[in-house]
Amino acid sequence: MILSVIIVNYNVKYFLEQCLYSVEKALQEPGSRPGGGGFVPEAADLGAMGREAEIFVVDNHSSDGSIAYLRSKFPRVKFIVNEENLGFARANNQALREARGKYILFLNPDTILPEDHCSICISFMEANAGVGAAGVRMIDGSGQFLKESRRGFPSPWVAFCKLTGLSALFPHSRLLAKYYLGHLSPAGNHPAPILSGACLWVRREALDRAGSFDEQFFMYAEDIDLSYRIEQAGYVNYYIADTTILHFKGESTQKDTRYVKLFYKAMSQFRRKHVSGGWSALFNVLMEMAIWLRAGVTAIVNLFRRSSRSGERLSHGAGNALGGGVKTGVMGDPAGVARLKAYVSSRGDRVLVSDPQQAEEIIFCEGPAFSFRDCIAALQKPRWRVSVKIHAGGSDSAAGSHSKEERGQAIVLEEKP
């Protein structure tokens, strides 16, 4: 078995539907180009490898009917259904114990892969035996590069710069912006000590040496911890710029007070685990104070942000997912476009527009004439300032969002009565 894909789901069935369609395409279709960063040979032909891959979905006690909705659509997927929310780390480890792949891809459910993604990443890992884990270039629904695609180790100085805002004030400084490696171009491949768990490629032998996710982390910081332990085990972690994925960041976790508490609790746990002895005790006390001060400020900011948007936020749900009169543009594969146009025309809460510049919502339709890679490329041409959704060919929904600051939205294509 070459590859095991592991996805943890919690109440995002429509996002996961699009994600799984993209994963299956990435396992079926061979790559067609070499990487541009000098490290990737001709992309691996996965035409036959699709049979040497497995997909796991671990459902953390979703209440949205995820399993009933998805099981029949994706018969090759191995669903693991939990009776409680075990958290991100424990859920991934559940599937990892069953996984047989030489490589493991830990993937978020609110991501979209281009068709050549797996061939590029596997080719890179095969050509670089010393690489234990790899992350990739990620963009959000507006086409903006996500800085957390690659990060530096949060040493005392790096953490201080991040928490005090110095890294934000000097985003390209080698000295002050190491948290997001701002001094390195996101367009080139390079070592990156810390990788994102949203799309994390790991060599199985590296996991055997470094260990799996630490289950003391319920959510957040577990990717930092695992990345650090992989490098401590003698491997190097790498950022691959040769493939770009779409990550509707944060859809699985709403940015509320509970999120803030979990995030900064995880950061505190990480600091206590990996910084100890001597002056580090004093440092940990100071950092603990800074972390919780930052948590409080973030919670207040998010509270005001939600209040200011409460009158105009798009709702997230089935069928009638958006407010009235939304100007909707549809682009992409002709079959998908025809289906979505028929749906929009039948709705009283949407108005179909032909000019994307006039749209408040854009739906990209994937299919034979417009691939997932085309969807991702189209997102990066203009900076979309509207709600963007992806509709996979054959799916019964579309899902997406504008940026990491916005909640995601999903629509369900209903049959006309």
Short mmCIF file of C-alpha atoms in Angstrom, two decimals:
data_model
loop_
_atom_site.label_atom_id
_atom_site.label_comp_id
_atom_site.label_asym_id
_atom_site.label_seq_id
_atom_site.Cartn_x
_atom_site.Cartn_y
_atom_site.Cartn_z
CA MET A 1 0.00 0.00 0.00
CA ILE A 2 1.51 3.33 -1.07
CA LEU A 3 -0.81 5.91 0.48
CA SER A 4 -3.31 6.21 3.31
CA VAL A 5 -5.45 9.36 3.42
CA ILE A 6 -6.95 10.21 6.83
CA ILE A 7 -9.68 12.83 7.26
CA VAL A 8 -11.39 13.74 10.54
CA ASN A 9 -14.94 15.07 10.13
CA TYR A 10 -17.15 17.01 12.48
CA ASN A 11 -20.43 18.40 11.12
CA VAL A 12 -19.14 19.51 7.70
CA LYS A 13 -20.64 16.91 5.39
CA TYR A 14 -21.00 19.18 2.34
CA PHE A 15 -17.41 20.38 2.56
CA LEU A 16 -16.29 16.80 3.05
CA GLU A 17 -18.29 15.74 -0.01
CA GLN A 18 -16.33 18.15 -2.23
CA CYS A 19 -13.08 17.15 -0.53
CA LEU A 20 -13.62 13.42 -1.11
CA TYR A 21 -14.43 13.95 -4.78
CA SER A 22 -11.14 15.84 -5.16
CA VAL A 23 -9.20 13.16 -3.26
CA GLU A 24 -10.58 10.41 -5.47
CA LYS A 25 -9.63 12.37 -8.59
CA ALA A 26 -6.13 12.95 -7.19
CA LEU A 27 -5.74 9.19 -6.71
CA GLN A 28 -7.06 8.29 -10.16
CA GLU A 29 -5.37 10.72 -12.51
CA PRO A 30 -1.63 10.70 -13.27
CA GLY A 31 0.44 13.82 -12.87
CA SER A 32 1.66 15.56 -16.01
CA ARG A 33 4.40 17.96 -15.04
CA PRO A 34 7.65 18.12 -13.10
CA GLY A 35 7.91 20.36 -10.08
CA GLY A 36 9.21 23.88 -10.47
CA GLY A 37 11.38 23.96 -7.37
CA GLY A 38 14.18 21.73 -8.60
CA PHE A 39 13.46 18.80 -6.25
CA VAL A 40 10.57 16.99 -7.93
CA PRO A 41 11.24 14.62 -10.84
CA GLU A 42 8.62 13.83 -13.44
CA ALA A 43 5.36 13.46 -11.54
CA ALA A 44 4.58 9.90 -10.49
CA ASP A 45 2.03 8.09 -12.61
CA LEU A 46 -0.78 7.21 -10.23
CA GLY A 47 -2.99 5.60 -12.85
CA ALA A 48 -2.34 2.20 -11.32
CA MET A 49 -1.51 3.53 -7.87
CA GLY A 50 -5.13 4.41 -7.18
CA ARG A 51 -5.60 0.78 -6.28
CA GLU A 52 -2.70 1.08 -3.84
CA ALA A 53 -4.32 3.83 -1.79
CA GLU A 54 -6.93 3.86 0.94
CA ILE A 55 -9.11 6.63 2.38
CA PHE A 56 -10.28 6.85 5.99
CA VAL A 57 -12.91 9.22 7.33
CA VAL A 58 -13.17 9.38 11.11
CA ASP A 59 -16.44 10.99 12.17
CA ASN A 60 -16.27 12.62 15.59
CA HIS A 61 -19.94 12.15 16.52
CA SER A 62 -21.37 14.58 13.98
CA SER A 63 -24.99 15.60 14.37
CA ASP A 64 -25.55 16.60 10.73
CA GLY A 65 -26.05 13.10 9.32
CA SER A 66 -22.61 13.02 7.69
CA ILE A 67 -22.26 9.24 7.56
CA ALA A 68 -25.74 8.55 6.18
CA TYR A 69 -25.22 11.21 3.53
CA LEU A 70 -21.71 10.20 2.43
CA ARG A 71 -21.39 6.42 2.87
CA SER A 72 -23.30 5.45 -0.28
CA LYS A 73 -21.58 8.14 -2.36
CA PHE A 74 -18.07 6.93 -1.52
CA PRO A 75 -18.05 3.12 -1.23
CA ARG A 76 -14.23 2.90 -1.22
CA VAL A 77 -13.92 5.11 1.85
CA LYS A 78 -13.48 3.39 5.22
CA PHE A 79 -15.70 5.23 7.69
CA ILE A 80 -14.93 5.09 11.41
CA VAL A 81 -17.85 6.39 13.48
CA ASN A 82 -17.23 7.61 17.02
CA GLU A 83 -19.89 7.85 19.70
CA GLU A 84 -18.27 11.00 21.12
CA ASN A 85 -16.01 13.78 19.93
CA LEU A 86 -12.55 12.39 20.63
CA GLY A 87 -10.70 15.42 19.32
CA PHE A 88 -8.40 15.77 16.32
CA ALA A 89 -5.37 13.88 17.61
CA ARG A 90 -7.17 10.79 18.95
CA ALA A 91 -9.36 10.53 15.86
CA ASN A 92 -6.37 10.64 13.52
CA ASN A 93 -4.59 8.02 15.60
CA GLN A 94 -7.63 5.74 15.35
CA ALA A 95 -7.30 5.58 11.58
CA LEU A 96 -3.51 5.53 11.71
CA ARG A 97 -3.61 2.23 13.62
CA GLU A 98 -5.46 0.69 10.65
CA ALA A 99 -3.54 2.50 7.89
CA ARG A 100 -1.16 0.47 5.76
CA GLY A 101 0.35 3.11 3.51
CA LYS A 102 4.03 3.88 3.07
CA TYR A 103 2.93 7.51 3.22
CA ILE A 104 0.18 9.04 5.32
CA LEU A 105 -1.76 12.13 4.24
CA PHE A 106 -3.54 13.84 7.13
CA LEU A 107 -6.14 16.07 5.48
CA ASN A 108 -8.80 18.50 6.68
CA PRO A 109 -12.35 18.02 5.37
CA ASP A 110 -12.59 21.63 4.14
CA THR A 111 -9.84 21.24 1.54
CA ILE A 112 -9.78 20.74 -2.23
CA LEU A 113 -6.88 18.94 -3.94
CA PRO A 114 -5.83 19.42 -7.57
CA GLU A 115 -5.70 16.28 -9.66
CA ASP A 116 -1.89 16.12 -9.75
CA HIS A 117 -1.44 16.75 -6.03
CA CYS A 118 -0.68 13.19 -4.91
CA SER A 119 1.68 12.45 -7.79
CA ILE A 120 3.72 15.58 -7.07
CA CYS A 121 3.95 14.96 -3.33
CA ILE A 122 4.77 11.27 -3.60
CA SER A 123 7.41 12.01 -6.25
CA PHE A 124 8.98 14.54 -3.89
CA MET A 125 9.00 12.14 -0.95
CA GLU A 126 10.40 9.31 -3.06
CA ALA A 127 13.21 11.53 -4.34
CA ASN A 128 14.12 12.89 -0.88
CA ALA A 129 14.51 10.04 1.60
CA GLY A 130 15.59 12.38 4.40
CA VAL A 131 12.29 14.25 4.35
CA GLY A 132 10.05 13.00 7.14
CA ALA A 133 7.05 15.24 6.53
CA ALA A 134 5.91 17.71 3.89
CA GLY A 135 3.35 20.47 3.66
CA VAL A 136 2.11 22.32 0.61
CA ARG A 137 1.10 25.76 -0.56
CA MET A 138 -2.44 26.56 0.63
CA ILE A 139 -4.84 29.33 -0.38
CA ASP A 140 -8.19 30.37 1.07
CA GLY A 141 -11.47 31.08 -0.73
CA SER A 142 -10.28 34.51 -1.84
CA GLY A 143 -7.15 33.09 -3.46
CA GLN A 144 -4.92 34.47 -0.73
CA PHE A 145 -1.85 32.51 0.35
CA LEU A 146 -2.23 31.06 3.85
CA LYS A 147 0.87 31.92 5.86
CA GLU A 148 0.43 28.87 8.09
CA SER A 149 1.34 26.66 5.11
CA ARG A 150 4.85 26.70 6.62
CA ARG A 151 6.15 27.93 9.96
CA GLY A 152 9.28 28.11 12.06
CA PHE A 153 9.69 26.42 15.41
CA PRO A 154 8.12 28.64 18.14
CA SER A 155 11.31 29.21 20.14
CA PRO A 156 11.17 31.77 22.95
CA TRP A 157 12.21 34.58 20.60
CA VAL A 158 9.94 33.48 17.74
CA ALA A 159 6.97 33.12 20.11
CA PHE A 160 7.70 36.53 21.63
CA CYS A 161 7.71 38.19 18.21
CA LYS A 162 4.47 36.46 17.27
CA LEU A 163 2.60 37.29 20.49
CA THR A 164 3.76 40.91 20.64
CA GLY A 165 2.84 41.54 17.01
CA LEU A 166 6.40 42.23 15.85
CA SER A 167 6.13 39.54 13.18
CA ALA A 168 3.00 41.23 11.81
CA LEU A 169 4.69 44.63 11.75
CA PHE A 170 7.74 43.25 9.92
CA PRO A 171 6.31 40.32 7.92
CA HIS A 172 9.42 39.74 5.78
CA SER A 173 12.09 40.15 8.42
CA ARG A 174 14.51 37.25 8.87
CA LEU A 175 14.90 38.21 12.53
CA LEU A 176 11.32 39.09 13.50
CA ALA A 177 9.09 37.06 11.16
CA LYS A 178 10.38 33.52 11.63
CA TYR A 179 7.03 32.23 12.91
CA TYR A 180 5.61 32.27 9.36
CA LEU A 181 9.06 32.15 7.68
CA GLY A 182 8.21 35.46 6.08
CA HIS A 183 11.75 35.94 4.79
CA LEU A 184 11.32 32.94 2.45
CA SER A 185 9.31 33.08 -0.76
CA PRO A 186 6.12 30.98 -0.74
CA ALA A 187 6.78 30.28 -4.42
CA GLY A 188 9.80 28.03 -3.78
CA ASN A 189 10.38 24.71 -2.07
CA HIS A 190 12.35 24.94 1.16
CA PRO A 191 12.78 23.32 4.58
CA ALA A 192 10.06 24.28 7.06
CA PRO A 193 10.31 23.02 10.65
CA ILE A 194 6.57 23.26 11.37
CA LEU A 195 3.87 22.16 8.93
CA SER A 196 0.10 22.51 8.94
CA GLY A 197 -2.08 19.56 9.92
CA ALA A 198 -4.61 20.67 7.30
CA CYS A 199 -2.57 18.90 4.63
CA LEU A 200 0.31 16.98 6.16
CA TRP A 201 2.25 14.32 4.27
CA VAL A 202 4.25 12.03 6.57
CA ARG A 203 6.52 9.10 5.84
CA ARG A 204 5.24 6.10 7.82
CA GLU A 205 8.71 5.17 9.02
CA ALA A 206 9.07 8.70 10.42
CA LEU A 207 5.88 8.21 12.43
CA ASP A 208 7.18 4.86 13.67
CA ARG A 209 10.28 6.62 15.00
CA ALA A 210 8.75 9.90 16.22
CA GLY A 211 5.36 8.61 17.37
CA SER A 212 1.87 9.60 16.28
CA PHE A 213 -0.17 12.61 17.37
CA ASP A 214 0.06 13.40 21.09
CA GLU A 215 -3.46 12.89 22.41
CA GLN A 216 -3.08 15.39 25.23
CA PHE A 217 -3.85 17.96 22.51
CA PHE A 218 -7.61 17.86 21.93
CA MET A 219 -7.33 20.32 19.07
CA TYR A 220 -4.61 22.72 17.86
CA ALA A 221 -0.82 22.59 18.35
CA GLU A 222 -0.76 18.84 17.68
CA ASP A 223 0.69 19.53 14.23
CA ILE A 224 3.39 21.74 15.77
CA ASP A 225 4.22 19.01 18.28
CA LEU A 226 4.35 16.25 15.65
CA SER A 227 6.43 18.34 13.24
CA TYR A 228 8.91 19.07 16.01
CA ARG A 229 9.22 15.41 17.04
CA ILE A 230 9.75 14.29 13.43
CA GLU A 231 12.73 16.62 13.10
CA GLN A 232 13.99 15.53 16.53
CA ALA A 233 13.92 11.96 15.17
CA GLY A 234 16.47 12.94 12.53
CA TYR A 235 14.32 13.92 9.56
CA VAL A 236 13.84 17.28 7.87
CA ASN A 237 10.40 18.76 7.17
CA TYR A 238 9.76 20.45 3.84
CA TYR A 239 7.37 22.93 2.25
CA ILE A 240 6.39 22.01 -1.35
CA ALA A 241 5.34 25.00 -3.45
CA ASP A 242 4.83 22.92 -6.60
CA THR A 243 1.23 22.09 -5.71
CA THR A 244 -1.45 24.39 -4.34
CA ILE A 245 -4.56 23.27 -2.48
CA LEU A 246 -7.66 25.19 -1.48
CA HIS A 247 -8.32 25.31 2.25
CA PHE A 248 -11.57 26.87 3.42
CA LYS A 249 -9.76 27.51 6.66
CA GLY A 250 -11.61 27.22 9.94
CA GLU A 251 -14.89 25.77 8.68
CA SER A 252 -14.57 22.80 11.03
CA THR A 253 -14.06 25.14 13.98
CA GLN A 254 -16.03 28.30 14.57
CA LYS A 255 -13.98 31.19 15.94
CA ASP A 256 -15.88 31.56 19.20
CA THR A 257 -14.74 31.83 22.81
CA ARG A 258 -14.41 28.04 23.08
CA TYR A 259 -12.11 28.02 20.04
CA VAL A 260 -9.90 30.70 21.57
CA LYS A 261 -9.71 28.79 24.85
CA LEU A 262 -8.79 25.51 23.12
CA PHE A 263 -6.22 27.15 20.88
CA TYR A 264 -4.31 28.94 23.59
CA LYS A 265 -4.61 26.03 26.00
CA ALA A 266 -2.94 23.88 23.37
CA MET A 267 -0.17 26.43 22.89
CA SER A 268 0.41 26.49 26.64
CA GLN A 269 0.61 22.69 26.70
CA PHE A 270 3.16 22.73 23.91
CA ARG A 271 5.36 25.26 25.67
CA ARG A 272 5.31 23.29 28.92
CA LYS A 273 6.13 20.07 27.07
CA HIS A 274 9.09 21.28 25.04
CA VAL A 275 10.59 24.16 27.09
CA SER A 276 11.85 23.17 30.51
CA GLY A 277 14.67 23.72 33.00
CA GLY A 278 16.62 26.78 34.15
CA TRP A 279 15.42 30.12 32.86
CA SER A 280 12.74 28.34 30.84
CA ALA A 281 10.59 28.09 33.98
CA LEU A 282 10.45 31.88 34.22
CA PHE A 283 9.98 32.10 30.47
CA ASN A 284 7.04 29.69 30.61
CA VAL A 285 5.34 31.77 33.30
CA LEU A 286 5.73 34.94 31.24
CA MET A 287 4.61 33.20 28.05
CA GLU A 288 1.63 31.70 29.85
CA MET A 289 0.57 35.17 30.91
CA ALA A 290 1.08 36.52 27.39
CA ILE A 291 -0.82 33.65 25.80
CA TRP A 292 -3.87 34.07 28.00
CA LEU A 293 -3.77 37.87 27.65
CA ARG A 294 -3.72 37.40 23.88
CA ALA A 295 -6.57 34.88 24.18
CA GLY A 296 -8.70 37.38 26.04
CA VAL A 297 -8.05 40.13 23.48
CA THR A 298 -8.79 37.75 20.61
CA ALA A 299 -12.06 36.62 22.20
CA ILE A 300 -13.21 40.23 22.63
CA VAL A 301 -12.27 41.11 19.04
CA ASN A 302 -14.12 38.08 17.70
CA LEU A 303 -17.17 38.93 19.77
CA PHE A 304 -17.38 42.42 18.30
CA ARG A 305 -16.65 41.10 14.83
CA ARG A 306 -19.53 38.63 15.03
CA SER A 307 -21.87 41.30 16.34
CA SER A 308 -21.02 43.68 13.51
CA ARG A 309 -21.71 40.97 10.93
CA SER A 310 -24.80 39.46 12.49
CA GLY A 311 -27.14 41.38 10.23
CA GLU A 312 -25.43 40.41 7.01
CA ARG A 313 -23.82 36.99 7.62
CA LEU A 314 -24.84 34.23 5.28
CA SER A 315 -26.42 31.29 7.04
CA HIS A 316 -25.01 27.77 6.79
CA GLY A 317 -27.45 25.01 6.04
CA ALA A 318 -29.25 22.91 3.49
CA GLY A 319 -31.51 24.15 0.73
CA ASN A 320 -32.16 27.73 1.76
CA ALA A 321 -28.55 28.37 2.73
CA LEU A 322 -28.26 32.03 1.83
CA GLY A 323 -30.21 35.19 2.40
CA GLY A 324 -32.59 36.66 -0.19
CA GLY A 325 -31.60 38.14 -3.52
CA VAL A 326 -27.98 37.01 -3.64
CA LYS A 327 -26.44 37.76 -7.01
CA THR A 328 -24.90 34.45 -8.09
CA GLY A 329 -22.42 33.74 -10.86
CA VAL A 330 -21.71 30.21 -12.07
CA MET A 331 -18.51 29.19 -13.91
CA GLY A 332 -16.73 26.03 -14.99
CA ASP A 333 -17.77 22.70 -16.49
CA PRO A 334 -20.80 23.07 -18.80
CA ALA A 335 -22.80 20.23 -17.23
CA GLY A 336 -22.29 21.58 -13.73
CA VAL A 337 -22.98 25.13 -14.86
CA ALA A 338 -26.28 24.07 -16.44
CA ARG A 339 -27.32 22.25 -13.28
CA LEU A 340 -26.38 25.13 -11.00
CA LYS A 341 -28.05 27.71 -13.25
CA ALA A 342 -31.25 25.68 -13.18
CA TYR A 343 -31.03 25.53 -9.41
CA VAL A 344 -30.39 29.26 -9.02
CA SER A 345 -33.22 30.13 -11.41
CA SER A 346 -35.62 28.05 -9.35
CA ARG A 347 -34.78 29.87 -6.14
CA GLY A 348 -36.38 32.98 -4.80
CA ASP A 349 -33.34 33.85 -2.73
CA ARG A 350 -30.88 34.12 -5.64
CA VAL A 351 -30.52 36.12 -8.83
CA LEU A 352 -28.42 34.67 -11.65
CA VAL A 353 -25.87 37.10 -13.12
CA SER A 354 -23.62 36.57 -16.14
CA ASP A 355 -20.91 39.06 -15.16
CA PRO A 356 -18.74 37.74 -12.29
CA GLN A 357 -17.86 41.33 -11.37
CA GLN A 358 -21.50 41.89 -10.40
CA ALA A 359 -21.81 38.71 -8.37
CA GLU A 360 -21.98 38.42 -4.60
CA GLU A 361 -21.43 34.67 -4.84
CA ILE A 362 -19.39 32.64 -7.35
CA ILE A 363 -19.83 28.89 -7.78
CA PHE A 364 -17.05 27.03 -9.60
CA CYS A 365 -18.30 23.79 -11.16
CA GLU A 366 -15.77 20.98 -11.47
CA GLY A 367 -16.11 18.41 -14.22
CA PRO A 368 -14.44 16.95 -17.33
CA ALA A 369 -14.02 20.41 -18.90
CA PHE A 370 -13.01 22.26 -15.72
CA SER A 371 -10.84 20.40 -13.23
CA PHE A 372 -10.24 21.00 -9.53
CA ARG A 373 -6.87 22.37 -10.58
CA ASP A 374 -8.70 24.83 -12.86
CA CYS A 375 -10.90 25.89 -9.94
CA ILE A 376 -7.84 26.59 -7.79
CA ALA A 377 -6.09 28.44 -10.62
CA ALA A 378 -9.15 30.59 -11.31
CA LEU A 379 -9.32 31.58 -7.66
CA GLN A 380 -5.81 32.99 -7.83
CA LYS A 381 -6.30 35.25 -10.87
CA PRO A 382 -8.45 37.99 -9.33
CA ARG A 383 -8.78 38.55 -5.60
CA TRP A 384 -12.34 37.38 -5.09
CA ARG A 385 -14.18 39.55 -2.60
CA VAL A 386 -17.34 37.47 -2.66
CA SER A 387 -18.45 34.12 -1.29
CA VAL A 388 -16.77 31.38 -3.34
CA LYS A 389 -18.05 27.80 -3.52
CA ILE A 390 -16.91 24.61 -5.21
CA HIS A 391 -19.34 22.15 -6.78
CA ALA A 392 -17.74 18.82 -7.63
CA GLY A 393 -19.14 17.04 -10.66
CA GLY A 394 -21.57 14.39 -9.43
CA SER A 395 -22.03 15.96 -6.01
CA ASP A 396 -25.36 17.15 -4.67
CA SER A 397 -24.04 20.28 -2.98
CA ALA A 398 -21.65 23.19 -3.21
CA ALA A 399 -19.62 24.52 -0.32
CA GLY A 400 -17.10 27.23 0.41
CA SER A 401 -16.32 30.55 2.00
CA HIS A 402 -14.45 33.77 1.29
CA SER A 403 -11.65 33.73 3.84
CA LYS A 404 -10.55 32.37 7.19
CA GLU A 405 -12.39 35.24 8.88
CA GLU A 406 -15.75 34.13 7.51
CA ARG A 407 -17.88 31.11 8.29
CA GLY A 408 -18.41 28.71 5.46
CA GLN A 409 -21.64 28.27 3.59
CA ALA A 410 -23.14 25.27 1.87
CA ILE A 411 -26.06 24.80 -0.50
CA VAL A 412 -27.88 21.62 -1.45
CA LEU A 413 -29.17 21.10 -4.97
CA GLU A 414 -32.80 20.12 -4.59
CA GLU A 415 -34.89 18.37 -7.21
CA LYS A 416 -37.71 20.48 -8.50
CA PRO A 417 -41.13 19.30 -7.28
#
